[in-house]
Short mmCIF file of C-alpha atoms in Angstrom, two decimals:
data_model
loop_
_atom_site.label_atom_id
_atom_site.label_comp_id
_atom_site.label_asym_id
_atom_site.label_seq_id
_atom_site.Cartn_x
_atom_site.Cartn_y
_atom_site.Cartn_z
CA MET A 1 -32.54 178.36 268.94
CA MET A 2 -34.22 180.08 271.86
CA TYR A 3 -37.80 181.20 271.59
CA SER A 4 -38.00 184.90 270.97
CA ASP A 5 -40.89 187.32 271.12
CA ILE A 6 -39.27 189.59 268.62
CA GLY A 7 -37.75 188.93 265.24
CA ARG A 8 -34.09 188.22 264.78
CA LEU A 9 -31.73 189.84 262.31
CA ASN A 10 -28.83 187.92 260.86
CA CYS A 11 -26.24 189.65 258.67
CA ASN A 12 -23.40 188.31 256.59
CA VAL A 13 -21.02 190.24 254.36
CA SER A 14 -18.56 188.50 252.07
CA TYR A 15 -16.28 189.41 249.20
CA THR A 16 -15.64 187.63 245.92
CA THR A 17 -12.07 186.53 245.29
CA PHE A 18 -11.75 189.07 242.49
CA ALA A 19 -13.30 192.00 244.36
CA THR A 20 -10.00 193.39 245.62
CA PRO A 21 -7.05 194.48 243.44
CA VAL A 22 -4.93 191.59 244.76
CA ARG A 23 -6.68 188.25 244.59
CA ALA A 24 -7.75 187.12 248.04
CA GLN A 25 -9.45 183.99 249.26
CA GLY A 26 -13.08 185.08 249.18
CA SER A 27 -13.94 185.20 252.82
CA ASP A 28 -16.54 186.39 255.26
CA ARG A 29 -15.89 189.81 256.69
CA LYS A 30 -16.89 189.31 260.30
CA GLU A 31 -16.26 192.93 261.26
CA PHE A 32 -18.41 194.18 258.37
CA SER A 33 -21.13 191.67 259.21
CA SER A 34 -21.39 192.95 262.75
CA MET A 35 -21.25 196.60 261.64
CA LEU A 36 -24.07 195.92 259.19
CA HIS A 37 -26.08 194.23 261.92
CA LYS A 38 -25.65 197.15 264.30
CA ALA A 39 -26.49 199.66 261.60
CA LEU A 40 -29.76 197.96 260.70
CA GLU A 41 -31.12 196.58 263.96
CA GLY A 42 -32.24 199.98 265.23
CA ALA A 43 -34.27 200.64 262.10
CA ILE A 44 -36.16 197.37 261.71
CA ILE A 45 -39.36 196.96 263.69
CA LEU A 46 -38.43 193.55 265.07
CA GLU A 47 -41.64 193.29 267.15
CA THR A 48 -43.65 192.77 263.96
CA PHE A 49 -42.27 189.32 263.22
CA PRO A 50 -41.84 187.20 266.35
CA LYS A 51 -40.21 183.75 266.07
CA THR A 52 -38.74 184.71 262.70
CA THR A 53 -35.25 185.41 261.42
CA VAL A 54 -34.42 187.80 258.64
CA ASP A 55 -31.20 186.97 256.83
CA VAL A 56 -29.34 189.77 255.12
CA PHE A 57 -26.56 188.50 252.87
CA ALA A 58 -24.27 190.94 251.11
CA LEU A 59 -21.75 189.91 248.48
CA VAL A 60 -19.27 192.53 247.33
CA LEU A 61 -18.61 191.88 243.64
CA GLU A 62 -16.06 194.60 243.15
CA SER A 63 -14.52 196.76 245.80
CA GLY A 64 -13.87 200.35 244.85
CA GLY A 65 -13.79 202.10 248.21
CA SER A 66 -16.53 203.13 250.67
CA ASP A 67 -17.64 199.50 250.74
CA LEU A 68 -19.40 199.39 254.08
CA PRO A 69 -21.63 202.45 253.52
CA VAL A 70 -22.71 201.00 250.18
CA VAL A 71 -23.41 197.61 251.74
CA ILE A 72 -25.54 199.21 254.47
CA SER A 73 -27.58 201.42 252.15
CA CYS A 74 -28.05 198.55 249.74
CA ALA A 75 -29.16 196.20 252.52
CA SER A 76 -31.79 198.64 253.74
CA LEU A 77 -33.06 198.99 250.18
CA ALA A 78 -33.32 195.19 249.93
CA LEU A 79 -35.19 195.01 253.26
CA ALA A 80 -37.64 197.64 252.05
CA ASP A 81 -38.08 195.73 248.79
CA ALA A 82 -38.79 192.57 250.78
CA GLY A 83 -41.52 194.39 252.69
CA ILE A 84 -39.86 194.24 256.11
CA LEU A 85 -41.29 196.95 258.34
CA MET A 86 -38.76 199.66 259.15
CA TYR A 87 -38.99 203.01 260.90
CA ASP A 88 -37.19 204.59 257.96
CA LEU A 89 -34.73 203.78 255.20
CA VAL A 90 -31.18 203.51 256.46
CA THR A 91 -28.59 205.42 254.48
CA SER A 92 -24.90 205.54 255.03
CA VAL A 93 -22.11 207.77 253.71
CA SER A 94 -18.43 207.93 254.58
CA LEU A 95 -15.77 210.54 254.08
CA SER A 96 -12.00 210.63 254.29
CA CYS A 97 -9.84 213.35 255.73
CA LEU A 98 -6.83 213.94 253.46
CA GLY A 99 -4.67 216.68 254.94
CA LYS A 100 -6.89 219.76 254.98
CA ASN A 101 -9.47 218.32 252.66
CA LEU A 102 -12.58 216.32 253.34
CA VAL A 103 -13.36 213.87 250.57
CA ILE A 104 -16.85 212.45 250.51
CA ASP A 105 -17.48 208.93 249.18
CA PRO A 106 -13.75 208.12 248.84
CA ILE A 107 -12.42 205.63 246.29
CA LEU A 108 -10.01 202.85 247.28
CA GLU A 109 -6.90 204.92 246.58
CA GLU A 110 -8.15 207.88 248.62
CA GLU A 111 -8.98 205.56 251.49
CA SER A 112 -5.45 204.16 251.51
CA TYR A 113 -3.93 207.63 251.96
CA GLN A 114 -6.49 209.00 254.39
CA ASP A 115 -5.50 210.56 257.72
CA GLY A 116 -8.87 209.83 259.20
CA SER A 117 -12.30 208.56 258.26
CA LEU A 118 -15.83 209.28 259.33
CA MET A 119 -18.89 207.20 258.57
CA ILE A 120 -22.46 208.07 259.43
CA THR A 121 -25.42 205.74 259.15
CA CYS A 122 -28.74 207.43 259.71
CA MET A 123 -32.47 207.44 259.19
CA PRO A 124 -32.78 210.74 257.35
CA SER A 125 -36.49 211.49 257.72
CA ARG A 126 -36.34 210.87 261.48
CA TYR A 127 -33.01 212.67 261.73
CA GLU A 128 -31.62 209.84 263.84
CA VAL A 129 -28.15 208.36 263.64
CA THR A 130 -27.89 204.57 264.02
CA GLN A 131 -24.15 204.34 263.66
CA LEU A 132 -21.24 206.75 263.73
CA THR A 133 -17.59 205.74 263.42
CA ILE A 134 -14.67 208.14 263.48
CA THR A 135 -11.09 206.96 263.16
CA GLY A 136 -7.80 208.80 262.93
CA GLU A 137 -6.90 212.38 263.71
CA TRP A 138 -9.71 214.92 263.78
CA SER A 139 -10.24 218.40 265.14
CA THR A 140 -13.65 219.25 266.55
CA PRO A 141 -14.60 221.76 263.83
CA LYS A 142 -13.57 219.22 261.19
CA ILE A 143 -15.82 216.61 262.76
CA ASN A 144 -18.73 219.05 262.72
CA GLU A 145 -18.11 219.93 259.10
CA GLY A 146 -17.72 216.28 258.13
CA MET A 147 -20.89 215.21 259.93
CA GLN A 148 -22.91 217.94 258.26
CA LEU A 149 -21.57 216.89 254.85
CA CYS A 150 -22.42 213.25 255.49
CA LEU A 151 -25.91 214.00 256.84
CA ASP A 152 -26.71 216.11 253.77
CA ALA A 153 -25.47 213.35 251.49
CA CYS A 154 -27.51 210.79 253.44
CA SER A 155 -30.76 212.68 252.88
CA LYS A 156 -29.97 213.06 249.18
CA LEU A 157 -29.22 209.36 248.97
CA ALA A 158 -32.51 208.57 250.71
CA ASN A 159 -34.42 210.51 248.05
CA ILE A 160 -32.74 208.51 245.31
CA MET A 161 -33.42 205.24 247.09
CA ARG A 162 -37.05 206.18 247.63
CA SER A 163 -37.61 206.96 243.95
CA CYS A 164 -35.87 203.67 243.14
CA LEU A 165 -38.35 201.74 245.27
CA LYS A 166 -41.29 203.59 243.75
CA GLU A 167 -40.08 202.81 240.24
CA ALA A 168 -39.69 199.13 241.12
CA THR A 169 -43.26 198.86 242.45
CA THR A 170 -44.86 200.77 239.59
CA SER A 171 -43.04 198.70 236.98
CA SER A 172 -43.98 195.44 238.69
CA GLN A 173 -47.64 196.48 238.85
CA GLU A 174 -47.80 197.05 235.12
CA MET B 1 -67.38 156.72 240.76
CA GLY B 2 -65.31 154.56 243.05
CA LEU B 3 -61.98 155.94 244.13
CA PRO B 4 -59.99 157.48 241.30
CA ASP B 5 -56.58 158.81 242.21
CA ALA B 6 -57.11 161.78 244.42
CA SER B 7 -55.14 164.39 242.56
CA GLY B 8 -56.80 163.76 239.23
CA ASP B 9 -60.24 164.43 240.61
CA LEU B 10 -59.39 167.35 242.81
CA SER B 11 -57.71 169.31 240.06
CA SER B 12 -61.01 170.54 238.67
CA GLU B 13 -62.16 172.06 241.93
CA MET B 14 -58.86 173.26 243.35
CA GLU B 15 -57.12 176.53 242.71
CA VAL B 16 -54.26 176.18 240.27
CA ASP B 17 -51.67 177.41 242.74
CA ALA B 18 -52.75 174.99 245.44
CA PHE B 19 -52.74 172.11 242.97
CA ARG B 20 -49.24 173.07 241.85
CA ARG B 21 -47.96 172.92 245.42
CA LEU B 22 -49.77 169.81 246.53
CA PHE B 23 -49.29 167.66 243.44
CA PRO B 24 -46.30 169.15 241.64
CA LEU B 25 -45.65 166.08 239.54
CA ARG B 26 -49.26 165.79 238.37
CA PHE B 27 -49.27 169.50 237.69
CA TYR B 28 -46.25 169.13 235.44
CA GLU B 29 -47.50 166.01 233.71
CA ARG B 30 -50.74 167.75 232.81
CA HIS B 31 -48.69 170.44 231.09
CA LEU B 32 -46.26 168.02 229.45
CA ALA B 33 -49.16 166.11 227.90
CA GLU B 34 -50.07 169.36 226.12
CA SER B 35 -46.40 169.82 225.07
CA ILE B 36 -46.00 173.00 227.07
CA ARG B 37 -44.36 173.96 230.35
CA PRO B 38 -45.88 176.05 233.14
CA ASP B 39 -43.68 179.02 232.20
CA GLY B 40 -45.03 178.91 228.65
CA ARG B 41 -42.03 177.33 226.96
CA PRO B 42 -42.24 174.38 224.58
CA LEU B 43 -40.36 171.35 225.96
CA GLY B 44 -37.23 171.76 223.86
CA ARG B 45 -36.72 175.49 224.26
CA ALA B 46 -34.13 177.06 226.56
CA ARG B 47 -34.81 180.25 228.47
CA ASP B 48 -33.73 183.68 227.25
CA THR B 49 -29.98 184.04 227.55
CA THR B 50 -27.82 187.13 227.80
CA ILE B 51 -24.11 187.71 228.20
CA ALA B 52 -22.43 190.92 229.31
CA LEU B 53 -18.66 191.03 228.91
CA GLY B 54 -16.40 193.06 231.19
CA ALA B 55 -18.70 193.18 234.20
CA VAL B 56 -15.88 193.43 236.76
CA THR B 57 -13.22 196.05 236.07
CA SER B 58 -10.81 194.85 238.76
CA ALA B 59 -10.36 191.53 236.92
CA ASP B 60 -8.40 190.85 233.71
CA GLY B 61 -11.42 189.27 232.07
CA SER B 62 -15.00 188.91 233.22
CA ALA B 63 -18.51 188.13 232.10
CA LEU B 64 -22.03 188.01 233.47
CA ALA B 65 -24.26 185.33 232.00
CA LYS B 66 -27.97 184.96 232.57
CA ILE B 67 -30.10 182.02 231.53
CA GLY B 68 -33.63 182.90 232.58
CA SER B 69 -33.10 184.00 236.16
CA THR B 70 -30.04 181.82 236.74
CA THR B 71 -27.21 184.35 236.98
CA MET B 72 -23.48 183.68 236.97
CA LEU B 73 -20.59 186.08 237.29
CA ALA B 74 -17.19 184.81 236.17
CA ALA B 75 -13.89 186.66 236.40
CA VAL B 76 -10.29 185.81 235.57
CA LYS B 77 -7.35 187.21 237.48
CA MET B 78 -3.82 186.59 236.23
CA GLU B 79 -0.80 186.08 238.47
CA VAL B 80 2.80 185.23 237.67
CA MET B 81 4.10 181.94 239.08
CA THR B 82 7.00 179.57 238.65
CA PRO B 83 5.93 176.70 236.39
CA SER B 84 6.22 173.15 237.63
CA MET B 85 9.22 170.97 236.78
CA GLU B 86 7.15 168.59 234.64
CA SER B 87 5.83 171.29 232.34
CA PRO B 88 8.32 174.18 232.36
CA ASP B 89 6.78 175.95 229.39
CA GLU B 90 3.14 175.79 230.39
CA GLY B 91 0.95 178.05 232.47
CA CYS B 92 -1.85 176.89 234.65
CA ILE B 93 -5.52 177.58 235.10
CA ALA B 94 -7.41 177.14 238.37
CA ILE B 95 -11.19 177.03 238.22
CA ASP B 96 -13.41 177.47 241.23
CA PHE B 97 -17.19 177.64 241.45
CA HIS B 98 -18.82 179.36 244.41
CA MET B 99 -22.36 179.38 245.64
CA PRO B 100 -22.63 182.21 248.18
CA PRO B 101 -25.70 182.30 250.47
CA ILE B 102 -27.18 185.06 248.33
CA CYS B 103 -27.89 182.66 245.46
CA SER B 104 -30.52 180.39 246.94
CA PRO B 105 -32.57 179.93 250.12
CA ILE B 106 -31.04 176.49 250.70
CA VAL B 107 -27.48 177.78 251.01
CA ARG B 108 -26.53 179.32 254.35
CA PRO B 109 -23.19 180.56 255.64
CA GLY B 110 -21.31 177.66 257.18
CA ARG B 111 -23.46 175.19 255.29
CA PRO B 112 -22.17 175.24 251.73
CA ALA B 113 -24.21 173.83 248.87
CA GLU B 114 -23.46 170.25 247.85
CA ALA B 115 -23.71 171.18 244.21
CA ALA B 116 -20.81 173.64 244.29
CA PRO B 117 -17.84 171.23 244.33
CA VAL B 118 -19.57 168.99 241.78
CA VAL B 119 -20.07 171.82 239.31
CA SER B 120 -16.54 173.04 240.04
CA LYS B 121 -15.05 169.68 239.09
CA GLN B 122 -17.24 169.35 236.00
CA LEU B 123 -16.17 172.79 234.85
CA SER B 124 -12.44 172.16 235.17
CA ASP B 125 -12.78 168.76 233.50
CA THR B 126 -14.74 170.24 230.62
CA ILE B 127 -12.48 173.22 230.07
CA SER B 128 -9.28 171.19 230.25
CA SER B 129 -10.53 168.32 228.09
CA SER B 130 -12.06 170.58 225.44
CA GLY B 131 -8.57 171.81 224.56
CA MET B 132 -9.97 175.31 224.43
CA ILE B 133 -6.89 176.83 225.99
CA ASN B 134 -3.36 176.12 224.92
CA LEU B 135 -1.50 176.23 228.22
CA LYS B 136 1.74 176.97 226.35
CA GLU B 137 0.28 180.37 225.54
CA LEU B 138 0.35 181.16 229.23
CA SER B 139 4.11 180.70 229.41
CA LEU B 140 6.34 183.76 229.88
CA VAL B 141 9.94 182.57 230.36
CA SER B 142 10.42 178.85 229.97
CA GLY B 143 11.09 177.21 233.33
CA LYS B 144 11.11 180.56 235.13
CA ALA B 145 7.78 182.27 234.85
CA ALA B 146 4.32 181.52 233.59
CA TRP B 147 0.80 182.79 234.09
CA MET B 148 -1.50 181.35 236.68
CA ALA B 149 -5.05 182.13 235.63
CA TYR B 150 -7.57 182.10 238.45
CA LEU B 151 -11.06 181.68 237.07
CA ASP B 152 -13.70 182.17 239.73
CA ILE B 153 -17.38 181.75 238.99
CA TYR B 154 -20.00 183.05 241.41
CA CYS B 155 -23.59 181.97 241.26
CA LEU B 156 -25.68 185.04 242.07
CA ASP B 157 -29.07 183.44 241.50
CA ALA B 158 -29.59 179.68 241.30
CA ASP B 159 -32.64 178.73 239.27
CA GLY B 160 -31.67 175.48 237.59
CA ALA B 161 -29.18 174.51 234.87
CA LEU B 162 -26.29 175.76 237.01
CA PHE B 163 -23.62 173.98 235.00
CA ASP B 164 -24.82 175.45 231.69
CA ALA B 165 -24.81 178.99 233.00
CA ALA B 166 -21.50 178.53 234.80
CA LEU B 167 -19.80 177.14 231.69
CA LEU B 168 -21.24 179.92 229.55
CA SER B 169 -19.99 182.64 231.90
CA ALA B 170 -16.58 180.94 232.26
CA VAL B 171 -16.14 180.68 228.50
CA ALA B 172 -17.25 184.28 228.02
CA ALA B 173 -14.83 185.50 230.70
CA LEU B 174 -11.94 183.66 229.00
CA PHE B 175 -13.12 185.13 225.71
CA HIS B 176 -12.95 188.60 227.23
CA LEU B 177 -9.61 188.00 228.97
CA GLN B 178 -6.77 190.34 228.13
CA ILE B 179 -3.40 189.17 229.34
CA PRO B 180 -1.64 192.13 230.92
CA ALA B 181 1.66 193.42 229.52
CA VAL B 182 4.64 192.50 231.69
CA SER B 183 8.40 192.81 231.41
CA LEU B 184 11.49 191.32 233.02
CA ASN B 185 13.42 193.66 235.32
CA ASP B 186 17.14 193.57 236.14
CA ASP B 187 16.68 191.17 239.06
CA GLY B 188 15.05 188.68 236.76
CA LYS B 189 11.64 189.40 238.23
CA ILE B 190 8.48 189.95 236.29
CA VAL B 191 6.90 193.36 236.71
CA VAL B 192 3.75 194.77 235.23
CA SER B 193 4.81 197.32 232.66
CA GLU B 194 3.03 200.63 232.56
CA GLU B 195 1.08 201.19 229.42
CA ASP B 196 3.04 203.42 227.01
CA GLY B 197 5.48 203.82 229.92
CA GLY B 198 8.96 205.36 229.78
CA LYS B 199 11.56 204.41 227.22
CA LEU B 200 13.63 202.73 229.91
CA GLU B 201 11.52 199.67 229.30
CA LYS B 202 13.31 196.57 230.40
CA GLU B 203 13.18 193.44 228.39
CA PRO B 204 9.51 193.09 227.58
CA VAL B 205 8.25 189.54 227.93
CA ASN B 206 4.70 190.18 226.97
CA LYS B 207 4.84 193.36 224.96
CA GLU B 208 1.24 194.30 224.77
CA LYS B 209 -2.09 193.24 226.09
CA ARG B 210 -3.20 190.24 224.13
CA LYS B 211 -6.09 187.88 223.96
CA LEU B 212 -5.93 184.13 224.29
CA THR B 213 -6.61 182.15 221.16
CA LEU B 214 -9.51 179.90 221.99
CA ARG B 215 -9.37 176.89 219.74
CA SER B 216 -12.80 175.46 220.24
CA ILE B 217 -15.40 176.77 222.57
CA PRO B 218 -17.46 174.34 224.65
CA PHE B 219 -21.18 174.97 225.17
CA SER B 220 -23.59 172.81 227.09
CA LEU B 221 -27.26 172.04 227.54
CA THR B 222 -28.88 170.23 230.43
CA CYS B 223 -32.07 168.28 229.81
CA ILE B 224 -34.46 166.55 232.15
CA LEU B 225 -35.64 163.07 231.23
CA HIS B 226 -39.09 162.26 232.54
CA LYS B 227 -41.01 159.30 231.14
CA ASN B 228 -40.85 159.95 227.39
CA TYR B 229 -40.47 163.65 227.71
CA ILE B 230 -37.24 165.62 227.31
CA LEU B 231 -37.25 169.06 228.90
CA ALA B 232 -34.40 171.36 227.89
CA ASP B 233 -32.87 173.88 230.28
CA PRO B 234 -34.82 173.10 233.48
CA THR B 235 -35.63 175.60 236.21
CA SER B 236 -34.82 174.71 239.82
CA GLU B 237 -38.48 173.81 240.41
CA GLU B 238 -38.38 171.33 237.54
CA GLU B 239 -35.06 169.93 238.75
CA ALA B 240 -36.55 169.36 242.20
CA ILE B 241 -39.58 167.47 240.87
CA MET B 242 -38.05 165.41 238.07
CA GLU B 243 -34.62 164.23 239.00
CA THR B 244 -33.00 162.63 235.97
CA LEU B 245 -30.63 165.03 234.28
CA VAL B 246 -28.49 164.67 231.18
CA THR B 247 -25.87 167.30 230.39
CA VAL B 248 -24.30 167.33 226.94
CA VAL B 249 -21.24 169.45 226.17
CA LEU B 250 -20.43 170.11 222.52
CA ASP B 251 -17.82 172.40 221.06
CA SER B 252 -18.47 175.06 218.42
CA SER B 253 -17.96 172.55 215.60
CA SER B 254 -20.54 170.23 217.19
CA GLN B 255 -18.05 167.66 218.42
CA LEU B 256 -18.98 165.87 221.61
CA ILE B 257 -16.77 166.84 224.55
CA SER B 258 -18.60 165.24 227.41
CA LEU B 259 -21.88 163.76 228.49
CA TYR B 260 -23.00 163.52 232.08
CA LYS B 261 -25.86 161.41 233.29
CA PRO B 262 -25.46 161.29 237.03
CA GLY B 263 -27.88 158.51 237.95
CA GLY B 264 -31.56 159.30 238.33
CA ALA B 265 -34.71 157.21 238.13
CA VAL B 266 -35.10 157.28 234.34
CA LEU B 267 -32.82 155.21 232.13
CA ALA B 268 -31.53 157.02 229.11
CA TYR B 269 -32.09 155.00 225.94
CA THR B 270 -30.03 155.65 222.84
CA SER B 271 -32.84 157.57 221.21
CA ALA B 272 -33.24 159.86 224.22
CA VAL B 273 -29.52 160.57 224.29
CA GLN B 274 -29.57 161.28 220.57
CA ASP B 275 -32.47 163.68 221.05
CA CYS B 276 -30.55 165.46 223.83
CA ILE B 277 -27.55 165.82 221.56
CA ALA B 278 -29.71 167.18 218.75
CA LEU B 279 -31.20 169.76 221.11
CA THR B 280 -27.71 170.70 222.30
CA ARG B 281 -26.54 171.12 218.72
CA GLN B 282 -29.28 173.71 218.15
CA ARG B 283 -28.47 175.38 221.45
CA VAL B 284 -24.75 175.63 220.63
CA ARG B 285 -25.59 177.65 217.53
CA GLU B 286 -27.79 179.97 219.63
CA LEU B 287 -25.12 180.42 222.29
CA GLN B 288 -22.37 181.02 219.74
CA LYS B 289 -24.49 183.77 218.22
CA ILE B 290 -25.19 185.34 221.63
CA LEU B 291 -21.48 185.30 222.48
CA ASP B 292 -20.54 186.85 219.14
CA GLU B 293 -23.15 189.56 219.61
CA ALA B 294 -21.88 190.34 223.12
CA ASN B 295 -18.37 190.58 221.69
CA SER B 296 -19.29 192.83 218.77
CA GLY B 297 -21.20 195.02 221.23
CA MET B 298 -17.94 195.45 223.14
CA GLU B 299 -16.00 196.47 220.04
CA VAL B 300 -18.44 199.23 219.16
CA ASP B 301 -17.98 200.91 222.55
#
C-alpha cells in the first residue's frame, strides 16, 4: 500500500444469510460499503493517525428496514467507543414517502411500497450534513418537510447515542 | 549465579504484563503450577455460558450462545424442496459456519479464516452422526416435497473453543425451531398457510407449527493438553500458546459421539483422554441445564 500522511478508512457491510425474509447467500453489499465510507470519512479526523487504517465492519443480523441509516449510526458509535477522533457523532435517519404521507424510520414493508425515499446523514452538533440521498418522486415542499423531520430525528438520536457512550464509560470505570 | 534461563530470572523484576507478552508460555506455566489460570479459573472449569433462544425473528428457529466472550448466532430457515430419488421420504439439512471479519482481527474480507470450513465440516458430521434429527420428520409428501433446513452459524466474537460454542448454538437453534404450517394447493404446490386462515384451507400437509423431536442432543468440550495439564474450554490466547487440542462430543445420555485430536505436539495417553471425557461428562450436565433453563424462560414469556 502507498505511504499516506493521513489515516485510511476501510468499510465493509455484509448480511447474514438469514437476515432477509428470503434466504440469500450472505454477501458483501458493495453499494452499502461505499455509502458507509462516504458517510463517515468527513467526520473522522484522519490527520490524527497517519500510516494507519481503520477497518469498520458491519454485519446485519436481521434486516427490518432502514438498514443503511442504522449501520451508519452504529458504525459511528463503534468508532467513538474505539476512541477514534471525530468532529462529531454521525447520525443517520431515513424516511419514506407513501402517497401523501411521510413515514420516518420505515420498516421493510413500508420501504417496498414507497414512492420515494430520503436519507440524511449528519453531524448534529455542527449542523453539517455528510450525506443526503433522495430517490423517487418528490415535490420541493415535501423535501423541505422531510429534511426537517430527519434532522430533528438525527439530533434526538445523537442525544441517545451520547448517553449510551457515557453509560458505557462509567460502567467500565467501576 | 551463572546463566539461568532468561525468563525465569527476569520475571521478578519485570512488569506482569510485559512478562506475559514476552514469555507467554512461561507465564502460563507459572500459573498452571499453582493450578490456576490467568483469568482466575481452575484448570477444569469452563467459562460462564449463556443461551438466548429466538434471537432472530426472521428465521424459523434461532439461538445466541455465549461461552465467555466467544459468541455464536445460529439460525434455521426452512425451504420446501423436491427430495432426492435415493431418499424420497427424507428431508435434508445443510449446515454452514461463517466467520465474518467482525469476529476476529485475523479475519479480513477476501481472506477467510482457515478454521471456518473445518468447524463447518465437524459440525455437520457431528449433527448427522449423533442421530439427533430424524430426517424422515422433515418429509412433507413422499417423493414430492420435503423440508430443506438451512442452518447457518455466525461467529460474532472468536475467543477460543469455537466448535463448542458453534455446536451449542446450533443445537439450541434446532431446539427452538418451529416448522411452519404449510398446505398443498390445487396445482400440487406447497404454500405457506396463513395462521387461522380462511376455511377454504386446501389439503393441509403440515397442519400446525410443530417442533422437531430431538432424540439425543450432542454437547462438546474442547480441552488443551499441555505437558501433564488439561485445560478445559481454552480462550484464543491459550489456543495460540498451547496447540494440542482434544474435542470430545457426548450426547445427553453420556454416550460418546466423536472425539477429535487434530495432531499437536502432545501425545494423548489413555489416561489423558479419559480425563477429558470425564470433564466433558460434567460439562454436558451443565449445558443440558443451561439449555433447559433457556427453554423454560421462553415458555414463561
